[in-house]
């Protein structure tokens, strides 16, 4: 009888119902249970992908944590993706803006709906898998902030003191509510093999509209990127088709902003500031925005996940960062115009360049930077010399 065939599975479920698992404390086991006629499969994604879970931070304090000081400046500039191997501990980096960003992102979704969050048919499995691997990372890296109760399927975010049933929640809404990062899900077209954007949570967008990108292939998504079609399209299509699960990568993209715009589009009132050089602008109002990006392939659906978060730093911080003022000054003075336009530099250059000149002289006088140093990408890229001595170690690592 069918009921007899279900007995072994039922016994397993009963055992799991009385087991509360914190992913990452031990190797994550394959967990299955029948709930309302639906099987939920919690797989060991570290084992499936060949990419390890992060080390736990049991003493982590989110309100004191600061992001790593990403400075992805390169010279001479060559149009490449500048890919680096992803460090297992740093896939999803939480820091002191966590609460503020979650509130911003929820507000954007409430106001803009599918302009922020959308999934096309056929992406359901990939979105579900993405949510599961995110949960495993969060519970492993931040064991005192996040917990999944396998008995009930309830995920507990202790930072925000919110709970949700992961059996019922929309995976993309779960990401929106718990992780202050954007997630783009790209999947291969069955006919062409080219990767298309199939699902997304996109709240950290400046001049980038999800509705214009949804369903499109990579080369159309990257249309505004200078020289992408001529120099990068072929290699990127090939990279995506061959990217393995066990070798996720990371990279950084940067721009210069007035204030800290998380989501900004042409037509918004603040957008007009990007078209003019305001004489009233103060150096303290200028921020470096770094979108720290990662790419990883999901082992089951084979979708590729592109995720990133916007990290804002006042440019006045450059004053105490060896080599950074001189390197940025070189870029602003000598980079090609399409590159500078894409990086959004013109509207702040009139204030930033004089400050960089002053800080460069100060660093040379202090002996931090040799006067005959030839500008180049730093050995510490994407950071700067002795960055760890300045970085706030309050993350508990």
mmCIF file of N, CA and C in Angstrom, residues 5 42 84 93 97 121 136 186 211-212 222 231-232 242 250 287 294 325 354 377 396:
data_model
loop_
_atom_site.group_PDB
_atom_site.id
_atom_site.type_symbol
_atom_site.label_atom_id
_atom_site.label_comp_id
_atom_site.label_asym_id
_atom_site.label_seq_id
_atom_site.Cartn_x
_atom_site.Cartn_y
_atom_site.Cartn_z
ATOM 1 N N UNK A 5 4.578 2.535 2.029
ATOM 2 C CA UNK A 5 5.776 3.068 1.401
ATOM 3 C C UNK A 5 6.222 4.378 2.038
ATOM 4 N N UNK A 42 16.509 20.389 1.903
ATOM 5 C CA UNK A 42 17.611 21.235 2.351
ATOM 6 C C UNK A 42 18.904 20.478 2.094
ATOM 7 N N UNK A 84 38.415 38.378 -9.329
ATOM 8 C CA UNK A 84 39.214 37.780 -8.269
ATOM 9 C C UNK A 84 38.424 36.640 -7.644
ATOM 10 N N UNK A 93 28.216 40.333 3.267
ATOM 11 C CA UNK A 93 28.885 41.090 4.322
ATOM 12 C C UNK A 93 27.883 42.032 4.992
ATOM 13 N N UNK A 97 25.077 49.594 8.524
ATOM 14 C CA UNK A 97 23.939 50.179 7.808
ATOM 15 C C UNK A 97 22.816 49.167 7.588
ATOM 16 N N UNK A 121 8.668 33.339 -15.524
ATOM 17 C CA UNK A 121 8.395 31.900 -15.479
ATOM 18 C C UNK A 121 9.640 31.085 -15.843
ATOM 19 N N UNK A 136 21.685 29.207 4.500
ATOM 20 C CA UNK A 136 22.797 28.433 5.040
ATOM 21 C C UNK A 136 24.001 29.321 5.329
ATOM 22 N N UNK A 186 20.592 34.895 -13.564
ATOM 23 C CA UNK A 186 20.715 34.750 -15.013
ATOM 24 C C UNK A 186 20.764 33.271 -15.367
ATOM 25 N N UNK A 211 13.151 46.937 -15.380
ATOM 26 C CA UNK A 211 12.152 46.643 -16.410
ATOM 27 C C UNK A 211 12.754 46.643 -17.816
ATOM 28 N N UNK A 212 13.811 47.425 -18.010
ATOM 29 C CA UNK A 212 14.461 47.475 -19.320
ATOM 30 C C UNK A 212 15.425 46.313 -19.521
ATOM 31 N N UNK A 222 24.524 44.956 -20.537
ATOM 32 C CA UNK A 222 25.739 45.750 -20.361
ATOM 33 C C UNK A 222 25.904 46.809 -21.448
ATOM 34 N N UNK A 231 35.119 44.745 -26.655
ATOM 35 C CA UNK A 231 36.246 44.125 -25.967
ATOM 36 C C UNK A 231 35.881 43.001 -25.000
ATOM 37 N N UNK A 232 34.614 42.895 -24.612
ATOM 38 C CA UNK A 232 34.295 41.975 -23.532
ATOM 39 C C UNK A 232 33.186 40.982 -23.839
ATOM 40 N N UNK A 242 31.022 28.514 -19.053
ATOM 41 C CA UNK A 242 31.971 27.553 -18.498
ATOM 42 C C UNK A 242 32.197 27.703 -16.995
ATOM 43 N N UNK A 250 34.678 37.563 -7.440
ATOM 44 C CA UNK A 250 34.259 38.858 -6.933
ATOM 45 C C UNK A 250 34.983 39.951 -7.706
ATOM 46 N N UNK A 287 30.869 61.340 -2.034
ATOM 47 C CA UNK A 287 31.087 59.975 -1.558
ATOM 48 C C UNK A 287 31.571 59.081 -2.696
ATOM 49 N N UNK A 294 29.627 39.859 -6.634
ATOM 50 C CA UNK A 294 30.073 38.471 -6.693
ATOM 51 C C UNK A 294 29.256 37.712 -7.735
ATOM 52 N N UNK A 325 44.830 59.042 -2.901
ATOM 53 C CA UNK A 325 44.598 60.347 -3.541
ATOM 54 C C UNK A 325 45.339 60.502 -4.868
ATOM 55 N N UNK A 354 41.070 69.448 -6.622
ATOM 56 C CA UNK A 354 41.918 70.257 -5.740
ATOM 57 C C UNK A 354 42.187 69.585 -4.395
ATOM 58 N N UNK A 377 48.002 50.252 -10.549
ATOM 59 C CA UNK A 377 47.125 49.490 -9.659
ATOM 60 C C UNK A 377 47.943 48.984 -8.480
ATOM 61 N N UNK A 396 34.283 41.046 14.852
ATOM 62 C CA UNK A 396 34.426 39.870 15.701
ATOM 63 C C UNK A 396 35.253 38.773 15.086
#
